[in-house]
Amino acid sequence: MPNDCIFCKIIKGEIPTDFLYKDKEIVAFKDINPQAPVHILITPVKHIPTINEIQDDDLQLVGKMVNVAKKLAKKTNIAQKGYKLIINVEKGGGQEIFHIHMHLMGGW
Ligand code: 5GP
Ligand code: ZN
């Protein structure tokens, strides 16, 4: 992992963060600059820069990210009304942090 990856630092506990979900493979925490009443980032522990670098062995991680998003949507009471799951890919796709993550946004 590159030492300048802010999400790796968050995951390793080098930046104090309240985790809404954490296991060996996936973590979730609030976005620092929320664009929705509920705005949570779900990210794999493994440093993968963009969706373009996903390998076949990583596919289960992407499935787990969606499953964690589903659970957190229920926990934050936005599941019924609806929400967005967004993965930005590369600069042209709006990606700013090059450690893949899914945005869970809702609660409008
Ligand atoms: P991207 O544009 O890469 O899809 O999304 C990156 C997101 O990470 C942005 O919504 C931004 O607000 C969030 N972010 C950037 N730095 C930090 C940080 O240090 N802590 C947290 N919790 N979120 C961050
Ligand atoms: Zn990273």
CSV table of N, CA, C and O and ligand atoms in Angstrom, one decimal:
chain,number,residue,atom,x,y,z
A,1,MET,N,0.8,-1.2,0.0
A,1,MET,CA,0.0,0.0,0.0
A,1,MET,C,0.9,1.2,0.0
A,1,MET,O,1.9,1.3,0.7
A,2,PRO,N,0.5,2.2,-0.8
A,2,PRO,CA,1.3,3.5,-0.8
A,2,PRO,C,1.1,4.2,0.5
A,2,PRO,O,0.0,4.3,1.0
A,3,ASN,N,2.2,4.8,1.1
A,3,ASN,CA,2.1,5.4,2.5
A,3,ASN,C,1.2,6.7,2.4
A,3,ASN,O,0.8,7.1,3.5
A,4,ASP,N,0.9,7.2,1.2
A,4,ASP,CA,0.2,8.4,1.2
A,4,ASP,C,-1.3,8.1,1.0
A,4,ASP,O,-2.1,9.1,0.8
A,5,CYS,N,-1.8,6.9,1.1
A,5,CYS,CA,-3.2,6.6,0.9
A,5,CYS,C,-4.0,6.9,2.2
A,5,CYS,O,-3.8,6.2,3.2
A,6,ILE,N,-4.8,7.9,2.1
A,6,ILE,CA,-5.6,8.3,3.3
A,6,ILE,C,-6.5,7.2,3.8
A,6,ILE,O,-6.7,7.1,5.0
A,7,PHE,N,-7.1,6.5,2.9
A,7,PHE,CA,-8.0,5.4,3.4
A,7,PHE,C,-7.3,4.3,4.1
A,7,PHE,O,-7.7,3.7,5.0
A,8,CYS,N,-6.1,3.9,3.6
A,8,CYS,CA,-5.2,2.9,4.2
A,8,CYS,C,-4.9,3.4,5.7
A,8,CYS,O,-4.9,2.6,6.6
A,9,LYS,N,-4.6,4.7,5.8
A,9,LYS,CA,-4.3,5.3,7.1
A,9,LYS,C,-5.5,5.2,8.1
A,9,LYS,O,-5.4,4.8,9.2
A,10,ILE,N,-6.7,5.5,7.5
A,10,ILE,CA,-7.9,5.3,8.3
A,10,ILE,C,-8.1,3.9,8.7
A,10,ILE,O,-8.4,3.6,9.9
A,11,ILE,N,-8.0,3.0,7.8
A,11,ILE,CA,-8.2,1.5,8.1
A,11,ILE,C,-7.2,1.0,9.1
A,11,ILE,O,-7.5,0.2,10.0
A,12,LYS,N,-5.9,1.5,9.0
A,12,LYS,CA,-4.9,1.0,10.0
A,12,LYS,C,-5.0,1.7,11.3
A,12,LYS,O,-4.2,1.4,12.2
A,13,GLY,N,-5.9,2.7,11.5
A,13,GLY,CA,-6.1,3.4,12.7
A,13,GLY,C,-5.2,4.5,12.9
A,13,GLY,O,-5.1,5.1,14.0
A,14,GLU,N,-4.4,4.9,11.9
A,14,GLU,CA,-3.5,6.0,12.0
A,14,GLU,C,-4.2,7.4,12.0
A,14,GLU,O,-3.6,8.4,12.5
A,15,ILE,N,-5.4,7.4,11.5
A,15,ILE,CA,-6.3,8.6,11.6
A,15,ILE,C,-7.5,8.1,12.4
A,15,ILE,O,-8.2,7.2,12.0
A,16,PRO,N,-7.7,8.8,13.6
A,16,PRO,CA,-8.9,8.3,14.4
A,16,PRO,C,-10.2,8.5,13.7
A,16,PRO,O,-10.5,9.5,13.1
A,17,THR,N,-10.9,7.4,13.6
A,17,THR,CA,-12.2,7.3,12.8
A,17,THR,C,-13.2,6.4,13.6
A,17,THR,O,-12.8,5.4,14.1
A,18,ASP,N,-14.4,6.8,13.6
A,18,ASP,CA,-15.5,6.0,14.1
A,18,ASP,C,-16.0,5.1,13.0
A,18,ASP,O,-16.5,5.5,12.0
A,19,PHE,N,-15.8,3.8,13.1
A,19,PHE,CA,-16.2,2.8,12.1
A,19,PHE,C,-17.6,2.4,12.3
A,19,PHE,O,-18.0,2.1,13.4
A,20,LEU,N,-18.4,2.5,11.3
A,20,LEU,CA,-19.8,2.1,11.3
A,20,LEU,C,-19.9,0.6,11.1
A,20,LEU,O,-20.9,-0.1,11.4
A,21,TYR,N,-18.8,0.1,10.4
A,21,TYR,CA,-18.7,-1.4,10.2
A,21,TYR,C,-17.3,-1.7,10.0
A,21,TYR,O,-16.5,-0.9,9.4
A,22,LYS,N,-16.8,-2.8,10.6
A,22,LYS,CA,-15.4,-3.2,10.4
A,22,LYS,C,-15.3,-4.7,10.5
A,22,LYS,O,-15.8,-5.3,11.5
A,23,ASP,N,-14.7,-5.4,9.5
A,23,ASP,CA,-14.3,-6.8,9.7
A,23,ASP,C,-12.9,-6.9,9.0
A,23,ASP,O,-12.3,-5.9,8.7
A,24,LYS,N,-12.5,-8.1,8.8
A,24,LYS,CA,-11.2,-8.3,8.3
A,24,LYS,C,-11.0,-7.8,6.8
A,24,LYS,O,-9.9,-7.5,6.4
A,25,GLU,N,-12.1,-7.7,6.1
A,25,GLU,CA,-12.1,-7.4,4.7
A,25,GLU,C,-12.7,-6.0,4.3
A,25,GLU,O,-12.3,-5.4,3.3
A,26,ILE,N,-13.7,-5.6,5.1
A,26,ILE,CA,-14.4,-4.4,4.7
A,26,ILE,C,-14.6,-3.5,5.9
A,26,ILE,O,-14.8,-3.9,7.0
A,27,VAL,N,-14.5,-2.1,5.7
A,27,VAL,CA,-14.8,-1.2,6.7
A,27,VAL,C,-15.7,-0.1,6.1
A,27,VAL,O,-15.8,0.1,4.9
A,28,ALA,N,-16.4,0.6,7.0
A,28,ALA,CA,-17.3,1.7,6.6
A,28,ALA,C,-17.2,2.8,7.6
A,28,ALA,O,-17.1,2.6,8.8
A,29,PHE,N,-17.2,4.0,7.1
A,29,PHE,CA,-17.1,5.2,8.0
A,29,PHE,C,-17.8,6.4,7.3
A,29,PHE,O,-18.1,6.3,6.1
A,30,LYS,N,-18.2,7.4,8.1
A,30,LYS,CA,-18.9,8.6,7.5
A,30,LYS,C,-18.0,9.4,6.6
A,30,LYS,O,-16.8,9.6,6.9
A,31,ASP,N,-18.5,9.9,5.5
A,31,ASP,CA,-17.8,10.8,4.6
A,31,ASP,C,-17.5,12.1,5.4
A,31,ASP,O,-18.4,12.6,6.1
A,32,ILE,N,-16.3,12.6,5.3
A,32,ILE,CA,-15.9,13.8,6.0
A,32,ILE,C,-16.7,15.1,5.4
A,32,ILE,O,-16.9,16.1,6.2
A,33,ASN,N,-17.2,15.0,4.2
A,33,ASN,CA,-17.8,16.1,3.6
A,33,ASN,C,-19.1,15.6,3.0
A,33,ASN,O,-19.3,15.5,1.7
A,34,PRO,N,-20.1,15.3,3.8
A,34,PRO,CA,-21.3,14.6,3.4
A,34,PRO,C,-22.1,15.4,2.3
A,34,PRO,O,-22.3,16.6,2.4
A,35,GLN,N,-22.5,14.7,1.3
A,35,GLN,CA,-23.4,15.2,0.2
A,35,GLN,C,-24.8,14.8,0.3
A,35,GLN,O,-25.6,15.0,-0.6
A,36,ALA,N,-25.1,14.1,1.4
A,36,ALA,CA,-26.5,13.7,1.7
A,36,ALA,C,-26.7,13.5,3.2
A,36,ALA,O,-25.6,13.4,3.9
A,37,PRO,N,-27.9,13.5,3.7
A,37,PRO,CA,-28.1,13.4,5.2
A,37,PRO,C,-27.4,12.1,5.7
A,37,PRO,O,-26.8,12.2,6.8
A,38,VAL,N,-27.4,11.0,5.0
A,38,VAL,CA,-26.6,9.9,5.3
A,38,VAL,C,-25.6,9.7,4.1
A,38,VAL,O,-26.0,9.6,3.0
A,39,HIS,N,-24.4,9.7,4.5
A,39,HIS,CA,-23.3,9.6,3.4
A,39,HIS,C,-22.2,8.8,4.1
A,39,HIS,O,-21.4,9.3,4.9
A,40,ILE,N,-22.1,7.5,3.7
A,40,ILE,CA,-21.2,6.6,4.3
A,40,ILE,C,-20.3,6.0,3.2
A,40,ILE,O,-20.8,5.8,2.1
A,41,LEU,N,-19.0,5.8,3.5
A,41,LEU,CA,-18.1,5.2,2.5
A,41,LEU,C,-17.8,3.8,3.0
A,41,LEU,O,-17.5,3.5,4.2
A,42,ILE,N,-17.9,2.9,2.0
A,42,ILE,CA,-17.7,1.4,2.3
A,42,ILE,C,-16.5,1.1,1.4
A,42,ILE,O,-16.5,1.2,0.2
A,43,THR,N,-15.4,0.5,2.1
A,43,THR,CA,-14.2,0.3,1.4
A,43,THR,C,-13.5,-1.0,1.8
A,43,THR,O,-13.7,-1.5,2.9
A,44,PRO,N,-12.9,-1.7,0.9
A,44,PRO,CA,-12.2,-2.9,1.3
A,44,PRO,C,-10.9,-2.6,2.0
A,44,PRO,O,-10.3,-1.5,1.8
A,45,VAL,N,-10.5,-3.4,2.9
A,45,VAL,CA,-9.2,-3.2,3.6
A,45,VAL,C,-8.0,-3.3,2.6
A,45,VAL,O,-7.1,-2.5,2.7
A,46,LYS,N,-8.2,-4.2,1.6
A,46,LYS,CA,-7.1,-4.3,0.6
A,46,LYS,C,-7.0,-3.0,-0.2
A,46,LYS,O,-8.1,-2.5,-0.7
A,47,HIS,N,-5.8,-2.6,-0.4
A,47,HIS,CA,-5.6,-1.4,-1.3
A,47,HIS,C,-5.7,-1.7,-2.7
A,47,HIS,O,-4.8,-2.3,-3.3
A,48,ILE,N,-6.8,-1.3,-3.3
A,48,ILE,CA,-7.0,-1.5,-4.8
A,48,ILE,C,-7.3,-0.1,-5.3
A,48,ILE,O,-8.3,0.6,-4.8
A,49,PRO,N,-6.5,0.5,-6.2
A,49,PRO,CA,-6.7,1.9,-6.5
A,49,PRO,C,-8.0,2.3,-7.2
A,49,PRO,O,-8.6,3.2,-6.8
A,50,THR,N,-8.4,1.5,-8.2
A,50,THR,CA,-9.7,1.8,-8.9
A,50,THR,C,-10.4,0.5,-9.3
A,50,THR,O,-9.7,-0.6,-9.3
A,51,ILE,N,-11.6,0.6,-9.7
A,51,ILE,CA,-12.3,-0.5,-10.2
A,51,ILE,C,-11.6,-1.2,-11.4
A,51,ILE,O,-11.7,-2.4,-11.6
A,52,ASN,N,-10.9,-0.3,-12.1
A,52,ASN,CA,-10.1,-0.9,-13.3
A,52,ASN,C,-9.0,-1.9,-12.9
A,52,ASN,O,-8.6,-2.7,-13.7
A,53,GLU,N,-8.6,-1.9,-11.6
A,53,GLU,CA,-7.6,-2.8,-11.1
A,53,GLU,C,-8.2,-4.1,-10.5
A,53,GLU,O,-7.5,-4.9,-9.9
A,54,ILE,N,-9.5,-4.2,-10.4
A,54,ILE,CA,-10.2,-5.3,-9.8
A,54,ILE,C,-9.8,-6.6,-10.5
A,54,ILE,O,-9.9,-6.6,-11.8
A,55,GLN,N,-9.4,-7.6,-9.8
A,55,GLN,CA,-9.0,-8.9,-10.4
A,55,GLN,C,-10.2,-9.9,-10.0
A,55,GLN,O,-11.0,-9.6,-9.1
A,56,ASP,N,-10.2,-11.0,-10.7
A,56,ASP,CA,-11.2,-12.1,-10.4
A,56,ASP,C,-11.2,-12.4,-9.0
A,56,ASP,O,-12.3,-12.6,-8.4
A,57,ASP,N,-10.1,-12.5,-8.3
A,57,ASP,CA,-10.0,-12.9,-6.9
A,57,ASP,C,-10.7,-11.8,-6.0
A,57,ASP,O,-10.9,-12.1,-4.8
A,58,ASP,N,-10.9,-10.6,-6.5
A,58,ASP,CA,-11.4,-9.5,-5.7
A,58,ASP,C,-13.0,-9.4,-5.8
A,58,ASP,O,-13.6,-8.6,-5.1
A,59,LEU,N,-13.6,-10.3,-6.7
A,59,LEU,CA,-15.0,-10.1,-6.9
A,59,LEU,C,-15.8,-10.3,-5.7
A,59,LEU,O,-16.8,-9.6,-5.5
A,60,GLN,N,-15.4,-11.2,-4.8
A,60,GLN,CA,-16.2,-11.4,-3.6
A,60,GLN,C,-16.2,-10.2,-2.7
A,60,GLN,O,-17.1,-9.9,-2.0
A,61,LEU,N,-15.1,-9.4,-2.8
A,61,LEU,CA,-15.0,-8.2,-2.0
A,61,LEU,C,-16.0,-7.2,-2.4
A,61,LEU,O,-16.7,-6.5,-1.6
A,62,VAL,N,-16.2,-7.1,-3.7
A,62,VAL,CA,-17.2,-6.1,-4.2
A,62,VAL,C,-18.6,-6.5,-3.8
A,62,VAL,O,-19.4,-5.7,-3.4
A,63,GLY,N,-18.9,-7.8,-3.8
A,63,GLY,CA,-20.2,-8.3,-3.3
A,63,GLY,C,-20.3,-8.0,-1.8
A,63,GLY,O,-21.4,-7.6,-1.4
A,64,LYS,N,-19.3,-8.2,-1.1
A,64,LYS,CA,-19.4,-7.9,0.4
A,64,LYS,C,-19.6,-6.4,0.6
A,64,LYS,O,-20.3,-6.0,1.5
A,65,MET,N,-19.0,-5.5,-0.2
A,65,MET,CA,-19.2,-4.1,-0.1
A,65,MET,C,-20.7,-3.8,-0.2
A,65,MET,O,-21.3,-3.0,0.5
A,66,VAL,N,-21.3,-4.4,-1.2
A,66,VAL,CA,-22.8,-4.2,-1.5
A,66,VAL,C,-23.6,-4.7,-0.3
A,66,VAL,O,-24.5,-4.0,0.1
A,67,ASN,N,-23.2,-5.8,0.2
A,67,ASN,CA,-23.9,-6.4,1.4
A,67,ASN,C,-23.8,-5.5,2.6
A,67,ASN,O,-24.8,-5.3,3.3
A,68,VAL,N,-22.6,-5.0,2.9
A,68,VAL,CA,-22.4,-4.1,4.0
A,68,VAL,C,-23.3,-2.8,3.8
A,68,VAL,O,-23.9,-2.3,4.7
A,69,ALA,N,-23.3,-2.3,2.5
A,69,ALA,CA,-24.1,-1.1,2.2
A,69,ALA,C,-25.6,-1.4,2.5
A,69,ALA,O,-26.3,-0.6,3.2
A,70,LYS,N,-26.1,-2.6,2.1
A,70,LYS,CA,-27.4,-2.9,2.4
A,70,LYS,C,-27.7,-2.9,3.9
A,70,LYS,O,-28.7,-2.4,4.4
A,71,LYS,N,-26.8,-3.5,4.7
A,71,LYS,CA,-27.0,-3.6,6.1
A,71,LYS,C,-27.0,-2.2,6.8
A,71,LYS,O,-27.8,-1.9,7.6
A,72,LEU,N,-26.1,-1.3,6.3
A,72,LEU,CA,-26.0,0.0,6.9
A,72,LEU,C,-27.2,0.9,6.5
A,72,LEU,O,-27.6,1.7,7.2
A,73,ALA,N,-27.7,0.6,5.3
A,73,ALA,CA,-28.9,1.4,4.8
A,73,ALA,C,-30.1,1.0,5.8
A,73,ALA,O,-30.9,1.9,6.2
A,74,LYS,N,-30.2,-0.2,6.1
A,74,LYS,CA,-31.2,-0.7,7.1
A,74,LYS,C,-31.0,0.0,8.4
A,74,LYS,O,-31.9,0.5,9.1
A,75,LYS,N,-29.8,-0.1,8.9
A,75,LYS,CA,-29.4,0.4,10.2
A,75,LYS,C,-29.7,1.9,10.4
A,75,LYS,O,-30.0,2.4,11.4
A,76,THR,N,-29.5,2.7,9.3
A,76,THR,CA,-29.6,4.1,9.3
A,76,THR,C,-31.0,4.5,8.8
A,76,THR,O,-31.3,5.7,8.6
A,77,ASN,N,-31.9,3.6,8.7
A,77,ASN,CA,-33.3,3.8,8.3
A,77,ASN,C,-33.6,4.5,7.0
A,77,ASN,O,-34.5,5.3,6.9
A,78,ILE,N,-32.7,4.2,6.0
A,78,ILE,CA,-32.9,4.7,4.7
A,78,ILE,C,-33.3,3.7,3.7
A,78,ILE,O,-33.5,4.0,2.5
A,79,ALA,N,-33.3,2.4,4.1
A,79,ALA,CA,-33.5,1.3,3.2
A,79,ALA,C,-34.8,1.4,2.5
A,79,ALA,O,-34.9,1.2,1.3
A,80,GLN,N,-35.9,1.6,3.2
A,80,GLN,CA,-37.2,1.6,2.6
A,80,GLN,C,-37.5,2.7,1.6
A,80,GLN,O,-38.0,2.5,0.5
A,81,LYS,N,-37.1,3.9,2.0
A,81,LYS,CA,-37.3,5.0,1.1
A,81,LYS,C,-36.4,5.0,-0.1
A,81,LYS,O,-36.8,5.4,-1.2
A,82,GLY,N,-35.2,4.5,0.1
A,82,GLY,CA,-34.3,4.4,-1.1
A,82,GLY,C,-33.0,5.1,-0.9
A,82,GLY,O,-32.9,6.1,-0.1
A,83,TYR,N,-32.0,4.7,-1.6
A,83,TYR,CA,-30.6,5.3,-1.5
A,83,TYR,C,-29.9,5.1,-2.8
A,83,TYR,O,-30.3,4.3,-3.7
A,84,LYS,N,-28.7,5.7,-2.9
A,84,LYS,CA,-27.8,5.5,-4.0
A,84,LYS,C,-26.5,4.8,-3.5
A,84,LYS,O,-26.0,5.1,-2.4
A,85,LEU,N,-26.0,3.9,-4.4
A,85,LEU,CA,-24.7,3.3,-4.2
A,85,LEU,C,-23.9,3.8,-5.4
A,85,LEU,O,-24.2,3.5,-6.5
A,86,ILE,N,-22.8,4.5,-5.1
A,86,ILE,CA,-22.0,5.1,-6.2
A,86,ILE,C,-20.5,4.7,-6.0
A,86,ILE,O,-20.0,4.8,-5.0
A,87,ILE,N,-19.9,4.2,-7.1
A,87,ILE,CA,-18.5,4.0,-7.2
A,87,ILE,C,-18.0,4.9,-8.3
A,87,ILE,O,-18.3,4.7,-9.5
A,88,ASN,N,-17.2,5.9,-7.9
A,88,ASN,CA,-16.5,6.8,-8.9
A,88,ASN,C,-15.3,6.1,-9.4
A,88,ASN,O,-14.5,5.5,-8.6
A,89,VAL,N,-15.0,6.1,-10.7
A,89,VAL,CA,-13.9,5.4,-11.3
A,89,VAL,C,-13.0,6.4,-12.1
A,89,VAL,O,-13.4,7.0,-13.1
A,90,GLU,N,-11.7,6.5,-11.6
A,90,GLU,CA,-10.7,7.4,-12.2
A,90,GLU,C,-11.2,8.9,-12.2
A,90,GLU,O,-12.3,9.2,-11.8
A,91,LYS,N,-10.2,9.7,-12.5
A,91,LYS,CA,-10.5,11.2,-12.3
A,91,LYS,C,-11.7,11.6,-13.1
A,91,LYS,O,-12.5,12.4,-12.6
A,92,GLY,N,-11.8,11.1,-14.4
A,92,GLY,CA,-12.9,11.5,-15.2
A,92,GLY,C,-14.3,11.1,-14.7
A,92,GLY,O,-15.3,11.6,-15.0
A,93,GLY,N,-14.2,10.1,-13.8
A,93,GLY,CA,-15.5,9.6,-13.2
A,93,GLY,C,-15.7,10.2,-11.8
A,93,GLY,O,-16.6,9.7,-11.1
A,94,GLY,N,-14.9,11.2,-11.5
A,94,GLY,CA,-15.1,11.9,-10.2
A,94,GLY,C,-14.3,11.3,-9.0
A,94,GLY,O,-14.5,11.7,-7.9
A,95,GLN,N,-13.4,10.3,-9.3
A,95,GLN,CA,-12.7,9.7,-8.2
A,95,GLN,C,-11.6,10.6,-7.7
A,95,GLN,O,-10.8,11.1,-8.5
A,96,GLU,N,-11.6,10.8,-6.3
A,96,GLU,CA,-10.5,11.7,-5.7
A,96,GLU,C,-9.6,10.9,-4.9
A,96,GLU,O,-8.4,11.2,-4.7
A,97,ILE,N,-10.1,9.8,-4.2
A,97,ILE,CA,-9.3,9.0,-3.4
A,97,ILE,C,-9.1,7.6,-4.1
A,97,ILE,O,-10.0,6.9,-4.4
A,98,PHE,N,-7.8,7.3,-4.4
A,98,PHE,CA,-7.5,6.2,-5.2
A,98,PHE,C,-7.3,4.9,-4.4
A,98,PHE,O,-6.2,4.3,-4.4
A,99,HIS,N,-8.3,4.6,-3.6
A,99,HIS,CA,-8.5,3.3,-2.9
A,99,HIS,C,-10.0,3.1,-3.0
A,99,HIS,O,-10.8,3.9,-2.5
A,100,ILE,N,-10.4,2.0,-3.7
A,100,ILE,CA,-11.8,1.9,-4.1
A,100,ILE,C,-12.7,2.0,-2.9
A,100,ILE,O,-12.4,1.5,-1.8
A,101,HIS,N,-13.8,2.6,-3.1
A,101,HIS,CA,-14.9,2.8,-2.1
A,101,HIS,C,-16.2,3.0,-2.8
A,101,HIS,O,-16.3,3.5,-3.9
A,102,MET,N,-17.2,2.6,-2.0
A,102,MET,CA,-18.6,2.8,-2.5
A,102,MET,C,-19.3,3.9,-1.6
A,102,MET,O,-19.1,3.8,-0.4
A,103,HIS,N,-19.9,4.8,-2.2
A,103,HIS,CA,-20.7,5.8,-1.5
A,103,HIS,C,-22.1,5.3,-1.3
A,103,HIS,O,-22.8,4.9,-2.2
A,104,LEU,N,-22.5,5.3,0.0
A,104,LEU,CA,-23.9,5.0,0.3
A,104,LEU,C,-24.6,6.3,0.7
A,104,LEU,O,-24.1,7.0,1.7
A,105,MET,N,-25.5,6.8,-0.1
A,105,MET,CA,-26.1,8.1,0.1
A,105,MET,C,-27.6,8.0,0.1
A,105,MET,O,-28.2,7.4,-0.7
A,106,GLY,N,-28.2,8.7,1.1
A,106,GLY,CA,-29.7,8.7,1.2
A,106,GLY,C,-30.2,9.6,2.4
A,106,GLY,O,-29.4,10.4,2.9
A,107,GLY,N,-31.4,9.4,2.7
A,107,GLY,CA,-32.0,10.2,3.8
A,107,GLY,C,-32.6,11.5,3.4
A,107,GLY,O,-32.8,12.4,4.3
A,108,TRP,N,-32.8,11.8,2.1
A,108,TRP,CA,-33.3,13.1,1.7
A,108,TRP,C,-34.8,13.2,2.1
A,108,TRP,O,-35.5,12.2,2.1
B,1,5GP,P1,-14.4,9.9,-4.5
B,1,5GP,O1,-14.5,11.3,-5.1
B,1,5GP,O2,-12.9,9.4,-4.5
B,1,5GP,O3,-15.4,8.9,-5.0
B,1,5GP,O4,-14.8,10.1,-3.0
B,1,5GP,C1,-13.9,10.4,-2.0
B,1,5GP,C2,-14.7,10.8,-0.8
B,1,5GP,O5,-13.9,10.7,0.4
B,1,5GP,C3,-15.2,12.3,-0.8
B,1,5GP,O6,-16.6,12.2,-0.7
B,1,5GP,C4,-14.6,12.9,0.4
B,1,5GP,O7,-15.4,13.8,1.1
B,1,5GP,C5,-14.2,11.8,1.3
B,1,5GP,N1,-13.0,12.0,2.1
B,1,5GP,C6,-11.8,12.5,1.7
B,1,5GP,N2,-10.9,12.5,2.7
B,1,5GP,C7,-11.6,12.0,3.7
B,1,5GP,C8,-11.1,11.7,5.1
B,1,5GP,O8,-10.0,12.0,5.5
B,1,5GP,N3,-12.0,11.1,5.9
B,1,5GP,C9,-13.3,10.8,5.5
B,1,5GP,N4,-14.1,10.2,6.4
B,1,5GP,N5,-13.7,11.0,4.2
B,1,5GP,C10,-12.9,11.6,3.4
B,2,ZN,ZN,-5.2,2.5,0.4
